JSON list of C-alpha atoms in Angstrom, two decimals:
[
{"chain": "N", "resi": 224, "resn": "ASP", "atom": "CA", "xyz": [0.00, 0.00, 0.00]},
{"chain": "N", "resi": 225, "resn": "ILE", "atom": "CA", "xyz": [1.14, 3.54, -0.68]},
{"chain": "N", "resi": 226, "resn": "GLN", "atom": "CA", "xyz": [1.66, 5.52, 2.51]},
{"chain": "N", "resi": 227, "resn": "MET", "atom": "CA", "xyz": [0.82, 9.23, 2.51]},
{"chain": "N", "resi": 228, "resn": "THR", "atom": "CA", "xyz": [2.50, 11.44, 5.09]},
{"chain": "N", "resi": 229, "resn": "GLN", "atom": "CA", "xyz": [1.43, 15.02, 5.68]},
{"chain": "N", "resi": 230, "resn": "SER", "atom": "CA", "xyz": [3.32, 17.72, 7.47]},
{"chain": "N", "resi": 231, "resn": "PRO", "atom": "CA", "xyz": [2.78, 19.44, 9.69]},
{"chain": "N", "resi": 232, "resn": "SER", "atom": "CA", "xyz": [0.07, 17.53, 11.57]},
{"chain": "N", "resi": 233, "resn": "SER", "atom": "CA", "xyz": [-1.22, 20.81, 12.93]},
{"chain": "N", "resi": 234, "resn": "LEU", "atom": "CA", "xyz": [-0.59, 24.42, 12.16]},
{"chain": "N", "resi": 235, "resn": "SER", "atom": "CA", "xyz": [-1.59, 27.72, 13.72]},
{"chain": "N", "resi": 236, "resn": "ALA", "atom": "CA", "xyz": [-1.94, 30.72, 11.46]},
{"chain": "N", "resi": 237, "resn": "SER", "atom": "CA", "xyz": [-3.67, 34.06, 11.22]},
{"chain": "N", "resi": 238, "resn": "VAL", "atom": "CA", "xyz": [-6.18, 35.46, 8.76]},
{"chain": "N", "resi": 239, "resn": "GLY", "atom": "CA", "xyz": [-4.26, 36.77, 5.77]},
{"chain": "N", "resi": 240, "resn": "ASP", "atom": "CA", "xyz": [-1.29, 34.44, 6.21]},
{"chain": "N", "resi": 241, "resn": "ARG", "atom": "CA", "xyz": [0.12, 32.32, 3.41]},
{"chain": "N", "resi": 242, "resn": "VAL", "atom": "CA", "xyz": [0.10, 28.67, 4.41]},
{"chain": "N", "resi": 243, "resn": "THR", "atom": "CA", "xyz": [1.69, 25.61, 2.86]},
{"chain": "N", "resi": 244, "resn": "ILE", "atom": "CA", "xyz": [0.92, 21.99, 3.71]},
{"chain": "N", "resi": 245, "resn": "THR", "atom": "CA", "xyz": [3.07, 19.21, 2.36]},
{"chain": "N", "resi": 246, "resn": "CYS", "atom": "CA", "xyz": [2.24, 15.63, 1.48]},
{"chain": "N", "resi": 247, "resn": "ARG", "atom": "CA", "xyz": [4.76, 12.90, 0.70]},
{"chain": "N", "resi": 248, "resn": "ALA", "atom": "CA", "xyz": [4.01, 9.56, -0.92]},
{"chain": "N", "resi": 249, "resn": "SER", "atom": "CA", "xyz": [5.97, 6.41, -0.10]},
{"chain": "N", "resi": 250, "resn": "GLN", "atom": "CA", "xyz": [6.48, 5.81, -3.83]},
{"chain": "N", "resi": 251, "resn": "SER", "atom": "CA", "xyz": [5.99, 7.79, -6.98]},
{"chain": "N", "resi": 252, "resn": "ILE", "atom": "CA", "xyz": [2.35, 8.50, -7.77]},
{"chain": "N", "resi": 253, "resn": "SER", "atom": "CA", "xyz": [2.92, 10.79, -10.76]},
{"chain": "N", "resi": 254, "resn": "ASN", "atom": "CA", "xyz": [0.33, 13.53, -10.26]},
{"chain": "N", "resi": 255, "resn": "TYR", "atom": "CA", "xyz": [-2.47, 11.31, -8.94]},
{"chain": "N", "resi": 256, "resn": "LEU", "atom": "CA", "xyz": [-2.91, 13.40, -5.84]},
{"chain": "N", "resi": 257, "resn": "ASN", "atom": "CA", "xyz": [-6.05, 15.05, -4.52]},
{"chain": "N", "resi": 258, "resn": "TRP", "atom": "CA", "xyz": [-6.66, 17.46, -1.66]},
{"chain": "N", "resi": 259, "resn": "TYR", "atom": "CA", "xyz": [-9.76, 17.68, 0.55]},
{"chain": "N", "resi": 260, "resn": "GLN", "atom": "CA", "xyz": [-10.94, 20.09, 3.22]},
{"chain": "N", "resi": 261, "resn": "GLN", "atom": "CA", "xyz": [-13.01, 18.87, 6.15]},
{"chain": "N", "resi": 262, "resn": "LYS", "atom": "CA", "xyz": [-14.72, 20.98, 8.78]},
{"chain": "N", "resi": 263, "resn": "PRO", "atom": "CA", "xyz": [-15.86, 19.52, 12.11]},
{"chain": "N", "resi": 264, "resn": "GLY", "atom": "CA", "xyz": [-18.96, 17.36, 11.78]},
{"chain": "N", "resi": 265, "resn": "LYS", "atom": "CA", "xyz": [-19.03, 17.78, 8.00]},
{"chain": "N", "resi": 266, "resn": "ALA", "atom": "CA", "xyz": [-18.14, 15.66, 5.01]},
{"chain": "N", "resi": 267, "resn": "PRO", "atom": "CA", "xyz": [-14.88, 16.29, 3.18]},
{"chain": "N", "resi": 268, "resn": "LYS", "atom": "CA", "xyz": [-14.86, 18.67, 0.23]},
{"chain": "N", "resi": 269, "resn": "LEU", "atom": "CA", "xyz": [-12.73, 18.16, -2.87]},
{"chain": "N", "resi": 270, "resn": "LEU", "atom": "CA", "xyz": [-10.42, 21.14, -3.39]},
{"chain": "N", "resi": 271, "resn": "ILE", "atom": "CA", "xyz": [-7.81, 20.02, -5.91]},
{"chain": "N", "resi": 272, "resn": "TYR", "atom": "CA", "xyz": [-7.39, 16.97, -8.12]},
{"chain": "N", "resi": 273, "resn": "ARG", "atom": "CA", "xyz": [-4.49, 15.71, -10.22]},
{"chain": "N", "resi": 274, "resn": "ALA", "atom": "CA", "xyz": [-2.15, 17.66, -7.94]},
{"chain": "N", "resi": 275, "resn": "SER", "atom": "CA", "xyz": [-2.89, 21.10, -9.32]},
{"chain": "N", "resi": 276, "resn": "THR", "atom": "CA", "xyz": [-6.36, 21.35, -10.88]},
{"chain": "N", "resi": 277, "resn": "LEU", "atom": "CA", "xyz": [-8.79, 23.43, -8.88]},
{"chain": "N", "resi": 278, "resn": "GLN", "atom": "CA", "xyz": [-12.20, 21.83, -8.42]},
{"chain": "N", "resi": 279, "resn": "SER", "atom": "CA", "xyz": [-15.08, 23.91, -9.71]},
{"chain": "N", "resi": 280, "resn": "GLY", "atom": "CA", "xyz": [-16.23, 26.51, -7.21]},
{"chain": "N", "resi": 281, "resn": "VAL", "atom": "CA", "xyz": [-13.08, 26.42, -5.08]},
{"chain": "N", "resi": 282, "resn": "PRO", "atom": "CA", "xyz": [-11.55, 29.86, -4.47]},
{"chain": "N", "resi": 283, "resn": "SER", "atom": "CA", "xyz": [-8.39, 30.67, -6.37]},
{"chain": "N", "resi": 284, "resn": "ARG", "atom": "CA", "xyz": [-6.44, 31.31, -3.16]},
{"chain": "N", "resi": 285, "resn": "PHE", "atom": "CA", "xyz": [-6.06, 27.52, -3.03]},
{"chain": "N", "resi": 286, "resn": "SER", "atom": "CA", "xyz": [-3.37, 26.00, -5.21]},
{"chain": "N", "resi": 287, "resn": "GLY", "atom": "CA", "xyz": [-1.57, 22.71, -5.47]},
{"chain": "N", "resi": 288, "resn": "SER", "atom": "CA", "xyz": [1.71, 21.58, -6.94]},
{"chain": "N", "resi": 289, "resn": "GLY", "atom": "CA", "xyz": [4.06, 18.65, -7.11]},
{"chain": "N", "resi": 290, "resn": "SER", "atom": "CA", "xyz": [4.59, 15.34, -8.82]},
{"chain": "N", "resi": 291, "resn": "GLY", "atom": "CA", "xyz": [6.27, 12.07, -8.07]},
{"chain": "N", "resi": 292, "resn": "THR", "atom": "CA", "xyz": [6.41, 11.82, -4.30]},
{"chain": "N", "resi": 293, "resn": "ASP", "atom": "CA", "xyz": [6.26, 15.41, -3.02]},
{"chain": "N", "resi": 294, "resn": "PHE", "atom": "CA", "xyz": [3.24, 17.67, -3.12]},
{"chain": "N", "resi": 295, "resn": "THR", "atom": "CA", "xyz": [2.08, 20.93, -1.59]},
{"chain": "N", "resi": 296, "resn": "LEU", "atom": "CA", "xyz": [-1.20, 22.65, -0.93]},
{"chain": "N", "resi": 297, "resn": "THR", "atom": "CA", "xyz": [-0.93, 26.41, -0.59]},
{"chain": "N", "resi": 298, "resn": "ILE", "atom": "CA", "xyz": [-3.51, 28.87, 0.66]},
{"chain": "N", "resi": 299, "resn": "SER", "atom": "CA", "xyz": [-2.33, 32.29, -0.44]},
{"chain": "N", "resi": 300, "resn": "SER", "atom": "CA", "xyz": [-4.26, 34.42, 2.04]},
{"chain": "N", "resi": 301, "resn": "LEU", "atom": "CA", "xyz": [-6.10, 32.62, 4.81]},
{"chain": "N", "resi": 302, "resn": "GLN", "atom": "CA", "xyz": [-9.75, 33.44, 5.29]},
{"chain": "N", "resi": 303, "resn": "PRO", "atom": "CA", "xyz": [-11.78, 32.66, 8.42]},
{"chain": "N", "resi": 304, "resn": "GLU", "atom": "CA", "xyz": [-13.64, 29.87, 6.62]},
{"chain": "N", "resi": 305, "resn": "ASP", "atom": "CA", "xyz": [-10.38, 28.09, 5.76]},
{"chain": "N", "resi": 306, "resn": "PHE", "atom": "CA", "xyz": [-9.73, 26.88, 9.28]},
{"chain": "N", "resi": 307, "resn": "ALA", "atom": "CA", "xyz": [-10.30, 23.16, 8.92]},
{"chain": "N", "resi": 308, "resn": "THR", "atom": "CA", "xyz": [-8.50, 19.87, 8.50]},
{"chain": "N", "resi": 309, "resn": "TYR", "atom": "CA", "xyz": [-6.88, 19.11, 5.16]},
{"chain": "N", "resi": 310, "resn": "TYR", "atom": "CA", "xyz": [-6.23, 15.67, 3.72]},
{"chain": "N", "resi": 311, "resn": "CYS", "atom": "CA", "xyz": [-4.19, 14.55, 0.76]},
{"chain": "N", "resi": 312, "resn": "GLN", "atom": "CA", "xyz": [-5.21, 11.36, -1.07]},
{"chain": "N", "resi": 313, "resn": "GLN", "atom": "CA", "xyz": [-3.40, 9.30, -3.65]},
{"chain": "N", "resi": 314, "resn": "SER", "atom": "CA", "xyz": [-5.47, 8.01, -6.54]},
{"chain": "N", "resi": 315, "resn": "TYR", "atom": "CA", "xyz": [-2.60, 6.18, -8.27]},
{"chain": "N", "resi": 316, "resn": "SER", "atom": "CA", "xyz": [-3.36, 2.66, -7.11]},
{"chain": "N", "resi": 317, "resn": "THR", "atom": "CA", "xyz": [-5.71, 0.72, -4.89]},
{"chain": "N", "resi": 318, "resn": "PRO", "atom": "CA", "xyz": [-6.09, 0.67, -2.05]},
{"chain": "N", "resi": 319, "resn": "ILE", "atom": "CA", "xyz": [-6.66, 4.40, -2.23]},
{"chain": "N", "resi": 320, "resn": "THR", "atom": "CA", "xyz": [-5.01, 6.01, 0.78]},
{"chain": "N", "resi": 321, "resn": "PHE", "atom": "CA", "xyz": [-5.22, 9.33, 2.55]},
{"chain": "N", "resi": 322, "resn": "GLY", "atom": "CA", "xyz": [-2.74, 11.29, 4.58]},
{"chain": "N", "resi": 323, "resn": "GLN", "atom": "CA", "xyz": [-3.32, 11.56, 8.31]},
{"chain": "N", "resi": 324, "resn": "GLY", "atom": "CA", "xyz": [-4.57, 15.13, 7.99]},
{"chain": "N", "resi": 325, "resn": "THR", "atom": "CA", "xyz": [-3.31, 18.60, 8.81]},
{"chain": "N", "resi": 326, "resn": "ARG", "atom": "CA", "xyz": [-5.37, 20.60, 11.26]},
{"chain": "N", "resi": 327, "resn": "LEU", "atom": "CA", "xyz": [-5.24, 24.31, 10.50]},
{"chain": "N", "resi": 328, "resn": "GLU", "atom": "CA", "xyz": [-6.11, 26.40, 13.54]},
{"chain": "N", "resi": 329, "resn": "ILE", "atom": "CA", "xyz": [-6.51, 30.08, 14.22]},
{"chain": "N", "resi": 330, "resn": "LYS", "atom": "CA", "xyz": [-3.56, 31.70, 15.93]},
{"chain": "V", "resi": 168, "resn": "GLU", "atom": "CA", "xyz": [-28.73, 19.79, -6.74]},
{"chain": "V", "resi": 169, "resn": "VAL", "atom": "CA", "xyz": [-26.66, 16.70, -6.10]},
{"chain": "V", "resi": 170, "resn": "GLN", "atom": "CA", "xyz": [-27.62, 14.96, -2.87]},
{"chain": "V", "resi": 171, "resn": "LEU", "atom": "CA", "xyz": [-26.36, 11.83, -1.19]},
{"chain": "V", "resi": 172, "resn": "VAL", "atom": "CA", "xyz": [-28.15, 10.68, 1.94]},
{"chain": "V", "resi": 173, "resn": "GLU", "atom": "CA", "xyz": [-26.85, 7.75, 3.94]},
{"chain": "V", "resi": 174, "resn": "SER", "atom": "CA", "xyz": [-28.90, 5.65, 6.32]},
{"chain": "V", "resi": 175, "resn": "GLY", "atom": "CA", "xyz": [-28.74, 2.36, 8.19]},
{"chain": "V", "resi": 176, "resn": "GLY", "atom": "CA", "xyz": [-26.07, 3.07, 10.76]},
{"chain": "V", "resi": 177, "resn": "GLY", "atom": "CA", "xyz": [-26.42, 2.18, 14.41]},
{"chain": "V", "resi": 178, "resn": "LEU", "atom": "CA", "xyz": [-25.09, 0.12, 17.29]},
{"chain": "V", "resi": 179, "resn": "VAL", "atom": "CA", "xyz": [-24.26, -3.52, 16.55]},
{"chain": "V", "resi": 180, "resn": "GLN", "atom": "CA", "xyz": [-22.47, -6.22, 18.50]},
{"chain": "V", "resi": 181, "resn": "PRO", "atom": "CA", "xyz": [-19.17, -7.67, 17.32]},
{"chain": "V", "resi": 182, "resn": "GLY", "atom": "CA", "xyz": [-19.83, -10.36, 14.75]},
{"chain": "V", "resi": 183, "resn": "GLY", "atom": "CA", "xyz": [-23.10, -8.76, 13.75]},
{"chain": "V", "resi": 184, "resn": "SER", "atom": "CA", "xyz": [-24.31, -7.38, 10.43]},
{"chain": "V", "resi": 185, "resn": "LEU", "atom": "CA", "xyz": [-25.57, -4.08, 9.15]},
{"chain": "V", "resi": 186, "resn": "ARG", "atom": "CA", "xyz": [-26.65, -2.79, 5.76]},
{"chain": "V", "resi": 187, "resn": "LEU", "atom": "CA", "xyz": [-25.99, 0.81, 4.87]},
{"chain": "V", "resi": 188, "resn": "ALA", "atom": "CA", "xyz": [-27.84, 2.62, 2.12]},
{"chain": "V", "resi": 189, "resn": "CYS", "atom": "CA", "xyz": [-27.13, 5.81, 0.22]},
{"chain": "V", "resi": 190, "resn": "ALA", "atom": "CA", "xyz": [-29.95, 7.51, -1.66]},
{"chain": "V", "resi": 191, "resn": "ALA", "atom": "CA", "xyz": [-28.76, 9.63, -4.57]},
{"chain": "V", "resi": 192, "resn": "SER", "atom": "CA", "xyz": [-30.57, 12.45, -6.31]},
{"chain": "V", "resi": 193, "resn": "GLY", "atom": "CA", "xyz": [-29.87, 15.39, -8.57]},
{"chain": "V", "resi": 194, "resn": "PHE", "atom": "CA", "xyz": [-27.70, 13.54, -11.06]},
{"chain": "V", "resi": 195, "resn": "THR", "atom": "CA", "xyz": [-27.74, 10.50, -13.32]},
{"chain": "V", "resi": 196, "resn": "PHE", "atom": "CA", "xyz": [-26.73, 7.92, -10.75]},
{"chain": "V", "resi": 197, "resn": "SER", "atom": "CA", "xyz": [-26.13, 5.14, -13.27]},
{"chain": "V", "resi": 198, "resn": "SER", "atom": "CA", "xyz": [-23.38, 7.16, -14.97]},
{"chain": "V", "resi": 199, "resn": "TYR", "atom": "CA", "xyz": [-21.00, 7.31, -12.01]},
{"chain": "V", "resi": 200, "resn": "TRP", "atom": "CA", "xyz": [-18.70, 5.07, -10.08]},
{"chain": "V", "resi": 201, "resn": "MET", "atom": "CA", "xyz": [-19.67, 5.27, -6.40]},
{"chain": "V", "resi": 202, "resn": "ASN", "atom": "CA", "xyz": [-17.62, 4.80, -3.25]},
{"chain": "V", "resi": 203, "resn": "TRP", "atom": "CA", "xyz": [-17.82, 4.22, 0.47]},
{"chain": "V", "resi": 204, "resn": "VAL", "atom": "CA", "xyz": [-15.28, 6.05, 2.65]},
{"chain": "V", "resi": 205, "resn": "ARG", "atom": "CA", "xyz": [-15.16, 5.78, 6.43]},
{"chain": "V", "resi": 206, "resn": "GLN", "atom": "CA", "xyz": [-13.75, 7.81, 9.28]},
{"chain": "V", "resi": 207, "resn": "ALA", "atom": "CA", "xyz": [-13.21, 6.39, 12.75]},
{"chain": "V", "resi": 208, "resn": "PRO", "atom": "CA", "xyz": [-14.00, 8.81, 15.59]},
{"chain": "V", "resi": 209, "resn": "GLY", "atom": "CA", "xyz": [-11.31, 11.48, 15.75]},
{"chain": "V", "resi": 210, "resn": "LYS", "atom": "CA", "xyz": [-9.29, 9.79, 13.01]},
{"chain": "V", "resi": 211, "resn": "GLY", "atom": "CA", "xyz": [-8.54, 10.23, 9.33]},
{"chain": "V", "resi": 212, "resn": "LEU", "atom": "CA", "xyz": [-10.27, 9.03, 6.19]},
{"chain": "V", "resi": 213, "resn": "GLU", "atom": "CA", "xyz": [-10.17, 5.48, 4.87]},
{"chain": "V", "resi": 214, "resn": "TRP", "atom": "CA", "xyz": [-11.46, 4.42, 1.46]},
{"chain": "V", "resi": 215, "resn": "VAL", "atom": "CA", "xyz": [-13.53, 1.25, 1.84]},
{"chain": "V", "resi": 216, "resn": "ALA", "atom": "CA", "xyz": [-14.92, 0.18, -1.53]},
{"chain": "V", "resi": 217, "resn": "ASN", "atom": "CA", "xyz": [-16.16, 1.31, -4.90]},
{"chain": "V", "resi": 218, "resn": "ILE", "atom": "CA", "xyz": [-18.44, 0.01, -7.63]},
{"chain": "V", "resi": 219, "resn": "LYS", "atom": "CA", "xyz": [-18.65, 0.59, -11.35]},
{"chain": "V", "resi": 220, "resn": "GLN", "atom": "CA", "xyz": [-21.60, 2.28, -13.03]},
{"chain": "V", "resi": 221, "resn": "ASP", "atom": "CA", "xyz": [-23.31, -0.98, -13.99]},
{"chain": "V", "resi": 222, "resn": "GLY", "atom": "CA", "xyz": [-22.25, -2.89, -10.89]},
{"chain": "V", "resi": 223, "resn": "SER", "atom": "CA", "xyz": [-20.02, -5.25, -12.86]},
{"chain": "V", "resi": 224, "resn": "GLU", "atom": "CA", "xyz": [-16.83, -4.35, -11.00]},
{"chain": "V", "resi": 225, "resn": "SER", "atom": "CA", "xyz": [-16.10, -3.57, -7.38]},
{"chain": "V", "resi": 226, "resn": "TYR", "atom": "CA", "xyz": [-12.97, -3.13, -5.30]},
{"chain": "V", "resi": 227, "resn": "TYR", "atom": "CA", "xyz": [-12.29, -3.20, -1.58]},
{"chain": "V", "resi": 228, "resn": "VAL", "atom": "CA", "xyz": [-9.66, -2.30, 0.95]},
{"chain": "V", "resi": 229, "resn": "ASP", "atom": "CA", "xyz": [-8.04, -5.47, 2.31]},
{"chain": "V", "resi": 230, "resn": "SER", "atom": "CA", "xyz": [-9.38, -5.01, 5.83]},
{"chain": "V", "resi": 231, "resn": "VAL", "atom": "CA", "xyz": [-13.00, -5.51, 4.69]},
{"chain": "V", "resi": 232, "resn": "LYS", "atom": "CA", "xyz": [-12.57, -8.05, 1.89]},
{"chain": "V", "resi": 233, "resn": "GLY", "atom": "CA", "xyz": [-14.77, -11.07, 2.45]},
{"chain": "V", "resi": 234, "resn": "ARG", "atom": "CA", "xyz": [-16.86, -9.24, 5.07]},
{"chain": "V", "resi": 235, "resn": "PHE", "atom": "CA", "xyz": [-18.29, -6.23, 3.23]},
{"chain": "V", "resi": 236, "resn": "THR", "atom": "CA", "xyz": [-20.17, -6.17, -0.07]},
{"chain": "V", "resi": 237, "resn": "ILE", "atom": "CA", "xyz": [-20.87, -3.03, -2.07]},
{"chain": "V", "resi": 238, "resn": "SER", "atom": "CA", "xyz": [-23.84, -3.05, -4.44]},
{"chain": "V", "resi": 239, "resn": "ARG", "atom": "CA", "xyz": [-26.13, -0.65, -6.24]},
{"chain": "V", "resi": 240, "resn": "ASP", "atom": "CA", "xyz": [-29.63, -0.46, -7.66]},
{"chain": "V", "resi": 241, "resn": "ASN", "atom": "CA", "xyz": [-29.66, 2.03, -10.50]},
{"chain": "V", "resi": 242, "resn": "ALA", "atom": "CA", "xyz": [-33.43, 1.84, -10.81]},
{"chain": "V", "resi": 243, "resn": "LYS", "atom": "CA", "xyz": [-33.70, 3.08, -7.25]},
{"chain": "V", "resi": 244, "resn": "ASN", "atom": "CA", "xyz": [-30.71, 5.46, -7.42]},
{"chain": "V", "resi": 245, "resn": "SER", "atom": "CA", "xyz": [-29.28, 3.73, -4.41]},
{"chain": "V", "resi": 246, "resn": "LEU", "atom": "CA", "xyz": [-25.91, 2.49, -3.22]},
{"chain": "V", "resi": 247, "resn": "TYR", "atom": "CA", "xyz": [-25.51, -0.14, -0.52]},
{"chain": "V", "resi": 248, "resn": "LEU", "atom": "CA", "xyz": [-22.88, -1.57, 1.79]},
{"chain": "V", "resi": 249, "resn": "GLN", "atom": "CA", "xyz": [-23.61, -4.92, 3.38]},
{"chain": "V", "resi": 250, "resn": "MET", "atom": "CA", "xyz": [-21.34, -5.33, 6.38]},
{"chain": "V", "resi": 251, "resn": "ASN", "atom": "CA", "xyz": [-20.98, -8.75, 8.01]},
{"chain": "V", "resi": 252, "resn": "ASN", "atom": "CA", "xyz": [-18.85, -10.09, 10.84]},
{"chain": "V", "resi": 253, "resn": "LEU", "atom": "CA", "xyz": [-18.36, -6.59, 12.15]},
{"chain": "V", "resi": 254, "resn": "ARG", "atom": "CA", "xyz": [-15.42, -5.77, 14.38]},
{"chain": "V", "resi": 255, "resn": "ALA", "atom": "CA", "xyz": [-14.75, -2.99, 16.85]},
{"chain": "V", "resi": 256, "resn": "GLU", "atom": "CA", "xyz": [-12.30, -1.46, 14.38]},
{"chain": "V", "resi": 257, "resn": "ASP", "atom": "CA", "xyz": [-15.15, -0.99, 11.87]},
{"chain": "V", "resi": 258, "resn": "THR", "atom": "CA", "xyz": [-16.61, 1.68, 14.15]},
{"chain": "V", "resi": 259, "resn": "ALA", "atom": "CA", "xyz": [-16.73, 4.83, 12.05]},
{"chain": "V", "resi": 260, "resn": "VAL", "atom": "CA", "xyz": [-18.82, 7.34, 10.19]},
{"chain": "V", "resi": 261, "resn": "TYR", "atom": "CA", "xyz": [-19.47, 5.87, 6.75]},
{"chain": "V", "resi": 262, "resn": "TYR", "atom": "CA", "xyz": [-19.76, 8.27, 3.83]},
{"chain": "V", "resi": 263, "resn": "CYS", "atom": "CA", "xyz": [-20.91, 7.53, 0.33]},
{"chain": "V", "resi": 264, "resn": "ALA", "atom": "CA", "xyz": [-19.04, 9.58, -2.23]},
{"chain": "V", "resi": 265, "resn": "ARG", "atom": "CA", "xyz": [-19.44, 10.13, -5.93]},
{"chain": "V", "resi": 266, "resn": "GLU", "atom": "CA", "xyz": [-16.69, 9.85, -8.49]},
{"chain": "V", "resi": 267, "resn": "ARG", "atom": "CA", "xyz": [-16.08, 13.23, -10.13]},
{"chain": "V", "resi": 268, "resn": "LEU", "atom": "CA", "xyz": [-16.37, 12.16, -13.77]},
{"chain": "V", "resi": 269, "resn": "SER", "atom": "CA", "xyz": [-19.31, 10.44, -15.38]},
{"chain": "V", "resi": 270, "resn": "HIS", "atom": "CA", "xyz": [-19.14, 7.77, -18.07]},
{"chain": "V", "resi": 271, "resn": "SER", "atom": "CA", "xyz": [-15.53, 7.24, -17.13]},
{"chain": "V", "resi": 272, "resn": "SER", "atom": "CA", "xyz": [-13.12, 4.90, -15.44]},
{"chain": "V", "resi": 273, "resn": "SER", "atom": "CA", "xyz": [-12.67, 5.48, -11.74]},
{"chain": "V", "resi": 274, "resn": "TRP", "atom": "CA", "xyz": [-10.16, 8.22, -11.01]},
{"chain": "V", "resi": 275, "resn": "TYR", "atom": "CA", "xyz": [-10.89, 8.18, -7.28]},
{"chain": "V", "resi": 276, "resn": "GLN", "atom": "CA", "xyz": [-11.70, 11.87, -7.19]},
{"chain": "V", "resi": 277, "resn": "PHE", "atom": "CA", "xyz": [-14.67, 12.27, -4.87]},
{"chain": "V", "resi": 278, "resn": "ASP", "atom": "CA", "xyz": [-16.61, 15.42, -5.62]},
{"chain": "V", "resi": 279, "resn": "TYR", "atom": "CA", "xyz": [-19.84, 14.90, -3.68]},
{"chain": "V", "resi": 280, "resn": "TRP", "atom": "CA", "xyz": [-20.24, 13.27, -0.29]},
{"chain": "V", "resi": 281, "resn": "GLY", "atom": "CA", "xyz": [-23.17, 12.43, 1.90]},
{"chain": "V", "resi": 282, "resn": "GLN", "atom": "CA", "xyz": [-23.44, 13.59, 5.50]},
{"chain": "V", "resi": 283, "resn": "GLY", "atom": "CA", "xyz": [-22.39, 10.18, 6.78]},
{"chain": "V", "resi": 284, "resn": "THR", "atom": "CA", "xyz": [-23.96, 7.52, 9.00]},
{"chain": "V", "resi": 285, "resn": "LEU", "atom": "CA", "xyz": [-22.35, 6.32, 12.22]},
{"chain": "V", "resi": 286, "resn": "VAL", "atom": "CA", "xyz": [-21.71, 2.64, 12.76]},
{"chain": "V", "resi": 287, "resn": "THR", "atom": "CA", "xyz": [-20.72, 1.61, 16.27]},
{"chain": "V", "resi": 288, "resn": "VAL", "atom": "CA", "xyz": [-19.55, -1.94, 16.91]},
{"chain": "V", "resi": 289, "resn": "SER", "atom": "CA", "xyz": [-19.58, -2.68, 20.60]},
{"chain": "V", "resi": 290, "resn": "SER", "atom": "CA", "xyz": [-20.90, -5.19, 23.10]}
]
């Protein structure tokens, strides 16, 4: 199974900050990497697929990059509604696996 | 509006069975691969299974193979997960999730999710 490791596990930031979350795969997954946002008590929301393609309706302050084993999710200017947990997910091979999550908290 | 509504969760004893359902609306259900994803309390996400548009193919995570069966009824716009021989480690919120692209192979990009149904396995 492909292991996905996110860093950091938690992060404190302020509104307006630029934030970067990283995700590393245990083997190359090309660009088969998706990012989700989850708020407490809610279902996850797809933000980015194929490493860098923004899902319809997602604000442009979100961006993704990377290929192979190393990926990043960047939020260019944090908004109050962005405080949530973020998960990466590889869609390269089954079983599909997710990172452990990065909890983004208000400083 | 796309909607996915899960039901069927509850408290079950170890070794017991439960059948989850997901009612879909607002899109052509028969055109999409569908998935079950679970989340143990306070933990991360785990993909469980998926099923092809016509039900002819399905795939599972190893931990549920032989115990869980995913199925669908396109006439009823419904997805199911039959769970047998349940274990404490199956305790989780179970989400149904739609594949992003229609009429396609599965790319495992989940664009719509239900609100989830909680399954608790405990004596």
